[in-house]
XYZ file of C-alpha atoms in Angstrom:
616
model
C 6.635 -149.282 53.877
C 6.133 -145.468 52.523
C 3.345 -143.110 52.058
C 2.727 -140.497 49.739
C 0.848 -137.106 50.362
C -2.246 -138.431 48.551
C -2.117 -141.641 51.234
C -1.424 -139.475 54.415
C -4.074 -136.905 53.293
C -6.437 -139.986 53.223
C -5.057 -141.238 56.612
C -5.646 -137.893 58.089
C -9.201 -137.541 56.933
C -10.291 -140.587 58.587
C -8.071 -140.209 62.012
C -9.158 -138.391 64.779
C -8.618 -134.972 65.628
C -6.841 -134.685 62.008
C -10.616 -135.466 60.516
C -11.857 -132.122 62.542
C -9.560 -129.868 60.364
C -10.805 -127.994 57.308
C -10.378 -130.030 54.330
C -7.433 -127.559 52.716
C -5.741 -127.721 56.112
C -5.489 -131.246 56.015
C -4.087 -131.475 52.437
C -0.987 -129.055 53.471
C -0.567 -130.844 56.628
C -0.150 -133.930 54.207
C 2.728 -132.150 52.686
C 4.101 -130.830 55.608
C 4.636 -133.852 57.967
C 7.976 -135.802 57.840
C 7.301 -139.954 57.327
C 10.105 -141.719 58.809
C 10.101 -145.655 58.976
C 11.481 -147.418 62.024
C 12.489 -151.292 62.157
C 11.191 -153.625 64.862
C 13.123 -153.773 68.044
C 14.459 -150.389 67.590
C 14.338 -147.528 70.116
C 13.000 -144.117 69.061
C 15.480 -141.256 69.214
C 15.775 -139.514 72.372
C 14.158 -136.118 71.047
C 11.050 -138.100 69.974
C 9.540 -136.696 73.049
C 9.911 -132.972 71.389
C 7.836 -133.372 68.747
C 3.992 -134.560 68.181
C 3.607 -137.786 66.351
C 0.966 -140.251 64.657
C 1.385 -143.791 64.064
C 0.291 -144.384 60.541
C 0.899 -147.721 60.738
C 2.653 -150.516 63.293
C 2.952 -150.463 66.987
C 5.052 -148.865 69.715
C 5.556 -149.649 73.234
C 5.976 -146.569 75.708
C 8.267 -147.473 79.028
C 8.539 -145.335 82.134
C 11.759 -143.636 83.339
C 12.167 -147.143 85.089
C 11.955 -149.370 82.296
C 8.024 -150.516 83.141
C 5.842 -150.843 80.343
C 3.010 -147.976 80.455
C 1.217 -148.419 76.904
C 1.033 -150.207 73.763
C 0.135 -147.696 70.990
C -0.980 -148.504 67.467
C -2.358 -146.951 64.391
C -3.842 -143.383 64.609
C -2.316 -142.980 68.295
C -0.561 -139.879 69.114
C 2.161 -139.146 71.457
C 4.935 -136.723 72.292
C 2.576 -133.549 72.893
C 2.650 -134.753 76.495
C 6.367 -134.223 77.291
C 6.126 -131.008 79.098
C 4.139 -132.984 81.928
C 6.269 -134.076 85.070
C 4.871 -137.420 85.016
C 5.708 -137.980 81.573
C 9.519 -137.252 81.879
C 11.906 -139.902 80.838
C 9.349 -142.026 79.007
C 11.252 -144.059 76.407
C 9.533 -145.618 73.054
C 10.489 -149.139 71.642
C 9.204 -150.064 68.243
C 7.614 -153.738 68.227
C 6.600 -153.937 64.813
C 7.699 -151.917 61.624
C 6.413 -148.430 62.245
C 5.704 -145.512 60.059
C 5.593 -142.396 62.049
C 4.112 -139.037 60.878
C 5.876 -136.229 62.535
C 5.209 -132.640 63.121
C 7.395 -130.170 65.112
C 6.226 -128.740 68.319
C 5.457 -125.390 66.948
C 2.983 -126.478 63.810
C 1.236 -128.575 66.900
C 0.782 -125.426 68.622
C -0.121 -123.567 65.307
C -2.972 -126.367 64.934
C -4.187 -126.398 68.371
C -4.715 -122.190 68.640
C -6.217 -122.061 65.313
C -8.665 -124.886 65.804
C -10.756 -125.247 68.950
C -11.939 -128.731 67.943
C -8.128 -130.033 67.408
C -7.224 -128.348 70.560
C -10.186 -130.086 72.436
C -8.984 -133.524 71.602
C -5.953 -132.666 73.743
C -7.113 -130.453 76.777
C -10.898 -130.092 77.178
C -12.290 -127.418 78.895
C -12.591 -127.958 82.778
C -10.308 -131.005 82.689
C -7.874 -132.993 84.518
C -5.313 -135.353 83.169
C -8.103 -137.734 81.923
C -10.838 -134.784 80.879
C -12.710 -135.168 83.849
C -15.239 -132.129 84.783
C -14.596 -130.424 88.096
C -17.792 -128.312 88.776
C -21.350 -128.104 89.914
C -23.118 -124.950 89.172
C -26.698 -124.244 90.209
C -27.417 -122.258 87.276
C -27.168 -119.035 89.074
C -23.490 -118.645 88.734
C -22.713 -120.050 92.239
C -20.392 -123.287 92.444
C -21.462 -125.897 95.481
C -18.375 -127.892 94.764
C -15.760 -125.247 94.453
C -17.213 -122.464 96.892
C -15.274 -122.755 100.291
C -17.228 -122.156 103.465
C -15.799 -119.066 104.617
C -17.145 -117.373 101.423
C -20.695 -118.052 103.044
C -19.936 -116.253 106.361
C -21.950 -113.083 106.014
C -21.180 -111.940 109.608
C -19.288 -112.369 112.890
C -19.927 -115.010 115.524
C -23.006 -114.484 117.824
C -21.998 -116.166 121.452
C -22.406 -116.483 124.958
C -20.762 -117.997 127.915
C -21.770 -120.863 129.596
C -22.694 -119.218 132.678
C -25.479 -116.816 130.675
C -28.848 -117.811 131.140
C -31.324 -119.382 128.925
C -33.400 -115.609 128.815
C -30.331 -113.878 127.812
C -29.717 -116.309 124.827
C -33.306 -116.082 123.652
C -33.166 -112.012 123.649
C -29.914 -112.130 122.129
C -31.121 -114.180 119.165
C -34.066 -112.548 118.352
C -32.149 -108.964 118.472
C -29.623 -110.270 116.121
C -31.922 -112.469 114.369
C -30.422 -116.061 114.504
C -31.270 -119.401 114.869
C -28.385 -120.372 117.250
C -25.444 -119.028 119.108
C -22.198 -120.475 119.975
C -21.365 -121.063 123.473
C -17.739 -119.638 124.206
C -15.854 -120.723 127.174
C -12.117 -118.797 127.613
C -11.919 -118.369 124.040
C -12.942 -122.059 123.511
C -16.021 -123.541 121.657
C -17.742 -125.431 124.319
C -20.974 -125.856 122.466
C -24.078 -124.578 120.802
C -27.563 -123.445 121.364
C -30.398 -123.524 118.819
C -33.718 -122.117 118.778
C -34.741 -126.104 118.756
C -32.870 -126.728 121.746
C -34.707 -123.754 123.603
C -38.059 -125.231 122.520
C -37.008 -129.094 123.163
C -34.752 -128.538 126.441
C -36.387 -125.548 128.065
C -40.035 -124.866 127.349
C -41.191 -128.440 126.570
C -39.179 -129.692 129.648
C -40.446 -127.429 131.939
C -36.878 -125.648 132.469
C -36.802 -122.427 134.206
C -35.403 -119.235 131.831
C -32.769 -118.645 134.571
C -31.519 -122.112 133.709
C -27.633 -121.896 132.537
C -26.782 -122.444 128.926
C -24.128 -125.152 129.970
C -27.239 -127.201 131.016
C -29.069 -126.923 127.971
C -26.362 -126.405 125.014
C -25.149 -129.354 122.986
C -21.677 -129.638 124.232
C -18.373 -130.093 121.911
C -20.624 -129.659 118.661
C -19.154 -130.986 115.074
C -17.532 -128.205 113.263
C -16.403 -127.400 109.732
C -12.874 -125.933 108.598
C -13.252 -122.647 106.706
C -11.573 -123.721 103.689
C -13.951 -127.052 103.577
C -16.125 -126.871 100.431
C -19.743 -125.835 100.941
C -21.050 -129.486 99.460
C -18.822 -130.841 102.329
C -20.826 -128.971 104.775
C -23.957 -130.100 103.267
C -22.816 -133.756 103.806
C -21.834 -133.078 107.489
C -25.196 -131.598 108.169
C -27.007 -134.742 106.209
C -25.061 -137.141 108.067
C -25.426 -135.841 111.507
C -28.951 -134.770 111.349
C -28.004 -131.432 112.165
C -28.876 -127.716 110.725
C -26.062 -125.575 112.098
C -22.232 -126.018 111.655
C -19.767 -123.691 113.527
C -16.989 -122.804 111.148
C -13.300 -122.788 112.828
C -10.243 -121.397 111.078
C -6.882 -122.566 112.842
C -8.948 -123.639 116.015
C -10.338 -120.611 116.322
C -14.565 -119.785 115.912
C -14.952 -117.997 112.432
C -18.662 -118.136 112.502
C -21.712 -120.364 111.584
C -23.101 -121.776 108.534
C -26.910 -123.091 108.561
C -28.931 -125.436 106.180
C -30.659 -122.322 105.405
C -27.723 -120.431 104.065
C -27.089 -123.699 101.939
C -30.998 -124.194 100.693
C -31.204 -120.340 99.984
C -27.886 -120.244 97.486
C -28.715 -123.513 96.231
C -32.016 -124.325 94.912
C -30.819 -127.698 93.672
C -29.370 -128.635 96.772
C -29.972 -132.372 97.954
C -30.572 -130.912 101.372
C -34.329 -130.395 100.183
C -34.557 -134.183 99.691
C -32.746 -134.813 102.782
C -35.098 -132.776 104.777
C -38.209 -134.676 103.125
C -36.489 -138.342 104.048
C -35.967 -136.993 107.888
C -39.692 -135.549 107.752
C -40.986 -139.236 106.571
C -42.829 -141.424 108.863
C -43.385 -144.286 106.884
C -41.662 -146.653 104.493
C -44.055 -145.567 102.045
C -43.212 -142.016 102.173
C -39.311 -142.839 102.041
C -39.914 -144.902 98.722
C -41.822 -141.853 97.439
C -38.701 -139.673 98.401
C -36.042 -142.445 97.062
C -37.675 -142.266 93.707
C -36.493 -138.639 93.299
C -32.829 -139.825 93.532
C -32.533 -140.467 90.091
C -33.334 -137.119 88.838
C -30.773 -135.764 91.417
C -28.052 -137.920 89.830
C -28.936 -136.268 86.268
C -28.814 -132.643 87.538
C -25.528 -133.608 89.370
C -24.356 -134.697 86.090
C -25.884 -131.983 83.862
C -24.351 -129.454 86.280
C -20.590 -131.404 85.513
C -20.057 -132.465 89.099
C -17.134 -134.800 89.244
C -17.774 -138.447 89.855
C -16.045 -138.222 93.393
C -18.480 -135.482 94.290
C -21.598 -137.151 92.806
C -20.788 -140.262 94.735
C -20.392 -138.604 98.040
C -23.765 -136.589 97.865
C -25.399 -139.659 96.396
C -24.087 -141.885 99.046
C -25.256 -139.125 101.555
C -28.780 -139.793 100.559
C -28.188 -143.781 100.819
C -27.118 -143.053 104.385
C -29.890 -140.877 105.386
C -32.588 -143.050 104.392
C -30.998 -145.936 106.055
C -30.772 -143.947 109.430
C -34.395 -142.798 109.028
C -35.401 -146.617 108.678
C -33.483 -147.514 111.867
C -35.034 -144.146 113.563
C -38.406 -145.588 112.515
C -37.794 -149.341 113.654
C -36.502 -148.226 117.118
C -39.687 -145.825 117.250
C -41.807 -149.079 116.551
C -40.123 -151.119 118.886
C -38.835 -149.266 121.528
C -34.966 -148.519 122.462
C -32.624 -151.095 121.725
C -31.786 -153.500 124.661
C -27.838 -153.380 124.503
C -25.479 -151.256 122.442
C -25.307 -151.673 118.630
C -23.615 -150.684 115.532
C -25.121 -150.265 112.476
C -22.167 -150.871 109.681
C -22.554 -150.547 105.818
C -20.337 -151.863 103.353
C -19.668 -151.481 99.427
C -19.795 -148.597 97.393
C -22.119 -147.099 100.208
C -19.565 -147.318 102.711
C -16.816 -145.781 100.247
C -18.888 -142.774 99.567
C -19.205 -144.005 95.994
C -22.554 -144.795 94.961
C -24.210 -143.798 91.623
C -27.545 -144.968 90.852
C -29.403 -147.179 93.407
C -27.544 -150.197 93.939
C -27.882 -153.491 96.283
C -27.209 -153.257 100.000
C -24.130 -154.657 102.142
C -24.369 -154.112 105.488
C -24.627 -155.954 108.989
C -25.319 -155.389 112.666
C -22.487 -155.320 115.571
C -23.629 -156.174 118.853
C -22.090 -155.733 122.275
C -20.603 -158.535 123.819
C -23.265 -158.849 126.256
C -25.804 -160.008 123.549
C -27.611 -162.866 124.484
C -29.794 -164.604 121.378
C -32.509 -165.703 123.755
C -33.206 -162.203 125.552
C -31.903 -159.960 122.517
C -32.379 -161.855 119.232
C -36.104 -161.335 118.479
C -35.413 -157.757 118.769
C -32.348 -157.016 116.482
C -33.910 -159.568 114.446
C -36.874 -157.408 113.719
C -35.192 -154.413 113.486
C -32.869 -155.910 110.606
C -35.369 -157.241 108.778
C -37.577 -153.983 108.822
C -34.418 -152.038 107.758
C -33.168 -154.337 104.968
C -37.048 -154.816 103.896
C -37.301 -150.630 103.641
C -33.611 -150.570 101.499
C -35.392 -153.025 99.203
C -38.366 -150.924 98.678
C -36.478 -147.690 98.412
C -34.611 -149.551 95.509
C -31.492 -150.830 97.498
C -32.268 -154.216 96.160
C -31.321 -157.347 98.500
C -27.967 -158.528 98.287
C -27.209 -161.192 96.097
C -24.915 -162.965 98.023
C -27.319 -162.297 101.220
C -24.579 -159.966 103.202
C -27.233 -158.202 105.046
C -28.087 -157.447 108.578
C -31.371 -159.793 108.380
C -29.032 -162.876 107.690
C -28.388 -164.018 110.778
C -24.653 -164.995 110.398
C -23.918 -160.967 110.004
C -25.800 -160.007 112.949
C -23.415 -160.934 115.847
C -21.374 -159.604 118.704
C -17.783 -158.147 118.933
C -16.105 -161.136 119.783
C -17.758 -163.332 116.998
C -17.054 -160.548 114.450
C -12.750 -160.811 115.630
C -13.200 -164.534 115.032
C -14.560 -163.850 111.658
C -11.575 -161.756 110.858
C -9.224 -163.709 112.373
C -10.330 -166.849 109.978
C -10.298 -164.053 106.912
C -6.782 -163.120 107.392
C -5.302 -166.333 108.356
C -7.145 -168.697 105.939
C -7.333 -166.715 102.961
C -9.457 -169.022 100.809
C -11.663 -168.102 97.786
C -14.802 -167.450 99.592
C -12.646 -165.701 102.309
C -11.094 -163.186 100.035
C -14.810 -162.115 98.652
C -15.854 -161.632 102.202
C -12.952 -159.269 102.854
C -13.846 -157.077 99.699
C -16.857 -156.258 101.472
C -15.900 -156.237 105.423
C -12.720 -154.588 104.910
C -14.640 -151.729 103.252
C -17.190 -151.325 106.564
C -17.999 -147.992 107.886
C -19.943 -147.050 111.037
C -23.539 -145.428 109.985
C -25.497 -145.515 113.049
C -25.548 -146.363 116.632
C -22.793 -146.808 119.144
C -19.342 -145.551 117.054
C -17.070 -146.910 119.856
C -18.285 -150.306 119.454
C -17.202 -150.032 115.749
C -14.043 -148.243 116.431
C -12.858 -151.002 118.888
C -13.659 -153.784 116.062
C -12.217 -151.492 113.119
C -8.761 -151.063 115.178
C -8.788 -154.657 115.844
C -9.155 -155.828 112.166
C -6.747 -152.821 110.821
C -3.904 -154.357 112.916
C -4.673 -157.969 112.148
C -4.763 -157.126 108.224
C -1.453 -154.946 108.808
C 0.827 -157.691 110.194
C 0.092 -160.822 107.912
C 2.163 -160.522 104.482
C 0.646 -164.017 103.126
C -2.852 -162.423 103.247
C -1.428 -159.294 101.378
C -0.278 -161.315 98.794
C -3.489 -163.105 98.528
C -5.364 -159.729 98.607
C -3.051 -158.726 95.357
C -3.936 -161.585 93.896
C -7.334 -161.831 94.117
C -7.327 -157.713 93.258
C -5.595 -158.741 89.607
C -8.563 -161.082 88.784
C -10.794 -157.762 87.010
C -8.155 -156.761 84.101
C -9.277 -153.133 82.129
C -10.987 -154.228 78.868
C -7.715 -153.373 76.824
C -6.165 -155.442 74.217
C -2.356 -155.741 73.049
C -2.525 -152.838 70.569
C -4.761 -150.544 72.864
C -7.993 -151.805 71.252
C -11.252 -152.467 73.274
C -11.851 -155.882 74.671
C -15.783 -155.732 74.726
C -18.464 -158.042 76.513
C -19.320 -160.880 73.967
C -22.567 -162.277 74.671
C -26.043 -161.897 76.433
C -28.057 -158.465 76.386
C -24.595 -156.468 76.874
C -23.109 -157.820 73.899
C -20.190 -155.170 72.388
C -20.113 -153.121 75.338
C -17.520 -152.009 77.896
C -18.153 -153.151 81.753
C -17.034 -149.913 83.306
C -17.806 -151.402 86.910
C -16.250 -154.953 87.090
C -13.548 -154.244 84.273
C -13.020 -150.138 85.002
C -13.377 -149.044 88.526
C -13.345 -152.168 90.704
C -9.746 -152.824 89.739
C -8.574 -149.448 91.176
C -10.730 -149.801 94.114
C -9.160 -153.505 94.710
C -5.510 -151.968 94.394
C -6.517 -149.378 97.041
C -7.853 -151.845 99.136
C -4.601 -153.756 99.026
C -2.332 -150.903 99.977
C -4.703 -149.984 102.659
C -4.994 -153.239 104.351
C -0.791 -153.668 103.871
C -0.157 -150.260 105.687
C -3.145 -149.836 108.016
C -4.883 -146.971 106.137
C -8.268 -146.662 108.020
C -10.168 -144.569 105.444
C -12.172 -146.777 103.034
C -12.896 -144.417 100.188
C -10.725 -145.043 97.235
C -9.335 -141.686 96.609
C -8.437 -141.167 100.510
C -6.743 -144.853 100.298
C -4.754 -143.529 97.524
C -3.832 -140.416 98.833
C -2.954 -142.204 101.905
C -0.801 -144.999 100.585
C 1.269 -141.916 98.554
C 1.832 -140.381 101.866
C 2.965 -143.628 103.437
C 5.459 -144.552 100.497
C 3.385 -147.086 99.297
C 2.602 -145.731 95.755
C 4.460 -143.175 93.920
C 3.398 -139.656 93.470
C 2.457 -140.257 89.594
C 0.959 -143.764 90.340
C -1.389 -141.996 92.749
C -2.330 -139.615 90.503
C -2.640 -141.655 87.438
C -4.937 -144.155 89.733
C -6.897 -141.062 90.808
C -7.162 -139.681 87.613
C -8.367 -142.925 86.163
C -10.853 -143.512 88.490
C -12.397 -140.186 87.777
C -12.298 -140.581 84.157
C -13.716 -143.559 84.228
C -16.561 -142.867 87.042
C -17.279 -139.698 84.603
C -18.121 -141.716 81.334
C -20.041 -143.975 83.553
C -21.965 -141.548 85.275
C -23.273 -139.563 81.952
C -23.830 -143.249 80.689
C -26.213 -143.769 83.457
C -27.592 -140.122 83.545
C -28.738 -140.755 79.774
C -30.602 -144.087 80.563
C -32.441 -142.377 83.361
C -33.146 -139.255 81.454
C -34.548 -141.744 78.645
C -36.913 -143.507 81.151
C -34.536 -146.618 81.376
C -32.696 -148.317 84.143
C -29.255 -147.155 84.890
C -26.214 -149.907 84.448
C -22.434 -150.050 83.956
C -22.376 -151.174 80.390
C -21.280 -148.588 77.945
C -21.087 -148.977 73.836
C -17.970 -147.502 72.497
C -20.193 -145.839 69.629
C -21.842 -143.854 72.785
C -18.222 -142.101 73.336
C -16.609 -139.483 71.453
C -13.012 -140.018 70.015
C -11.661 -137.814 72.826
C -13.540 -140.045 75.358
C -12.476 -143.345 73.657
C -8.527 -142.047 73.456
C -8.619 -140.963 77.210
C -10.233 -144.304 78.510
C -7.690 -146.119 76.655
C -5.141 -144.120 78.667
C -7.050 -144.649 81.893
C -7.174 -148.526 81.490
C -3.348 -148.357 80.582
C -2.507 -146.466 83.735
C -4.441 -149.181 85.831
C -2.733 -152.335 83.995
C 0.513 -150.612 84.686
C -0.192 -150.233 88.224
C -1.679 -153.774 88.445
C 1.287 -155.485 86.572
C 3.551 -153.301 89.802
C 1.296 -155.026 92.370
C 1.808 -158.284 91.322
C 5.491 -158.109 91.146
C 5.383 -156.588 94.471
C 3.399 -159.340 96.327
C 4.362 -162.523 94.580
C 7.458 -163.241 96.560
C 5.700 -163.372 99.567
C 2.971 -165.686 98.120
C 5.151 -167.914 95.961
C 8.810 -167.317 97.152
């Protein structure tokens, strides 16, 4: 078919981003575009990427440099303008049904983008990555929690003494310098840290002499933070460790100290306020009241344009601290544990990817000297107290009962090793479901060495079994992004979520599953999805382009999901993962399709890579 200037004008007036242009500009543009007809089965010329194209009618496939299918484009889709980006080099375009293309040269495209911000925004929105994800968190005072490095918060040289100095000397120096802690340095090396709380608890309350050496009262080998780490990372380290001071190091040399007071004073919206209230809670009822503020924190973070990755880490840190405080309260009520144990968490909390409150996934790992008759009652009470407390705080019981309060998931180390043996060697459907939870485990509380032994065992076990990898890859393909043949959204069609996109199971879960497969196949230890993708690229399992596309897709889908949840919470509703397309802007719809297409491309590569191992 062909189209005259009038028809082209009508087309431009009803398709984004051209509908954002003034009417006079659209009419002039309708007369300037070149309309070219291409027959089905033909390849577009090599210089296609040197111009800006819009599909008036028909369909085009985009192929990568290796011939792999990247996307299918239909009416209203645009392409060609991204040719300058490295990841788009070598793309080819195949016409799959008769297609009429409207083409502008790049000079004209740049003129429109430079003249009309609303047109330019469609392609390069402010503060955006490849899929338009926002990247900052500002507290309203012009300081950025998510992008400020720790080094920028150091205001003085380190205050230190050697381990042979005595407590009296330390107290006098801290008072004179106006600090609440000092570093203990031995031969230029950080040996420990002493805080005013140590002086109260380990000296005065313990009846020690002021002449005691610092070596006897300090916290040895303290947790440190690198000088180029971001402020929010230091905040999370303090939250997870239940500490208030972090030595800052640069190339192995101590550069200074950062405290929670530094963060709280500079960031009035800091989650440290909430975390402090959690640690001060003396009952489940008090924890429930603090936990109710989590929704407000999420809305604040989203309104401040934090990335979905950063929001996930901050919200997850709150869940970690609530769980830790419940365990502390349980131990205070029941007395010390009768043997070594580790509380492990799974799911989004383990990956550091929580958004709003979600269901809980957790388990107990016990030392091998566990005896049910002597120790069972203690750990049953502890697990029940914590799981009930989490449910009361909004982390509802796991529908599949994967919780420490379930006897099957409260076992000694040897039993856990046998569980992993069975899951890897006999990957039945139920076993594959369990691996999606238990291969994402992370230590949260208790004996870290106990979990380290189990983790080393199951990482090695999974790494060496190619048939298991193939089954995991097949399982990872169960959830496909909701994108049809011609890049149309495939919507939920029944129930209360009719006509919506499921951004959890059809959006982020496929990326999480892909990252897990690569982690198991290549002995990658981290469980955070973004860290897994980075490690998969470094190991050569994923190409740099593939890793970047999945990382950016995860961020963009996650950002849309978070904005949707923030809207619901702001309006007094409950947060869910079902977004109606009409909620989204033209820009969001286009780039959401790009993100889904990127995930489908990697899924296809994953299927091709592992199908031989399973069926060959």
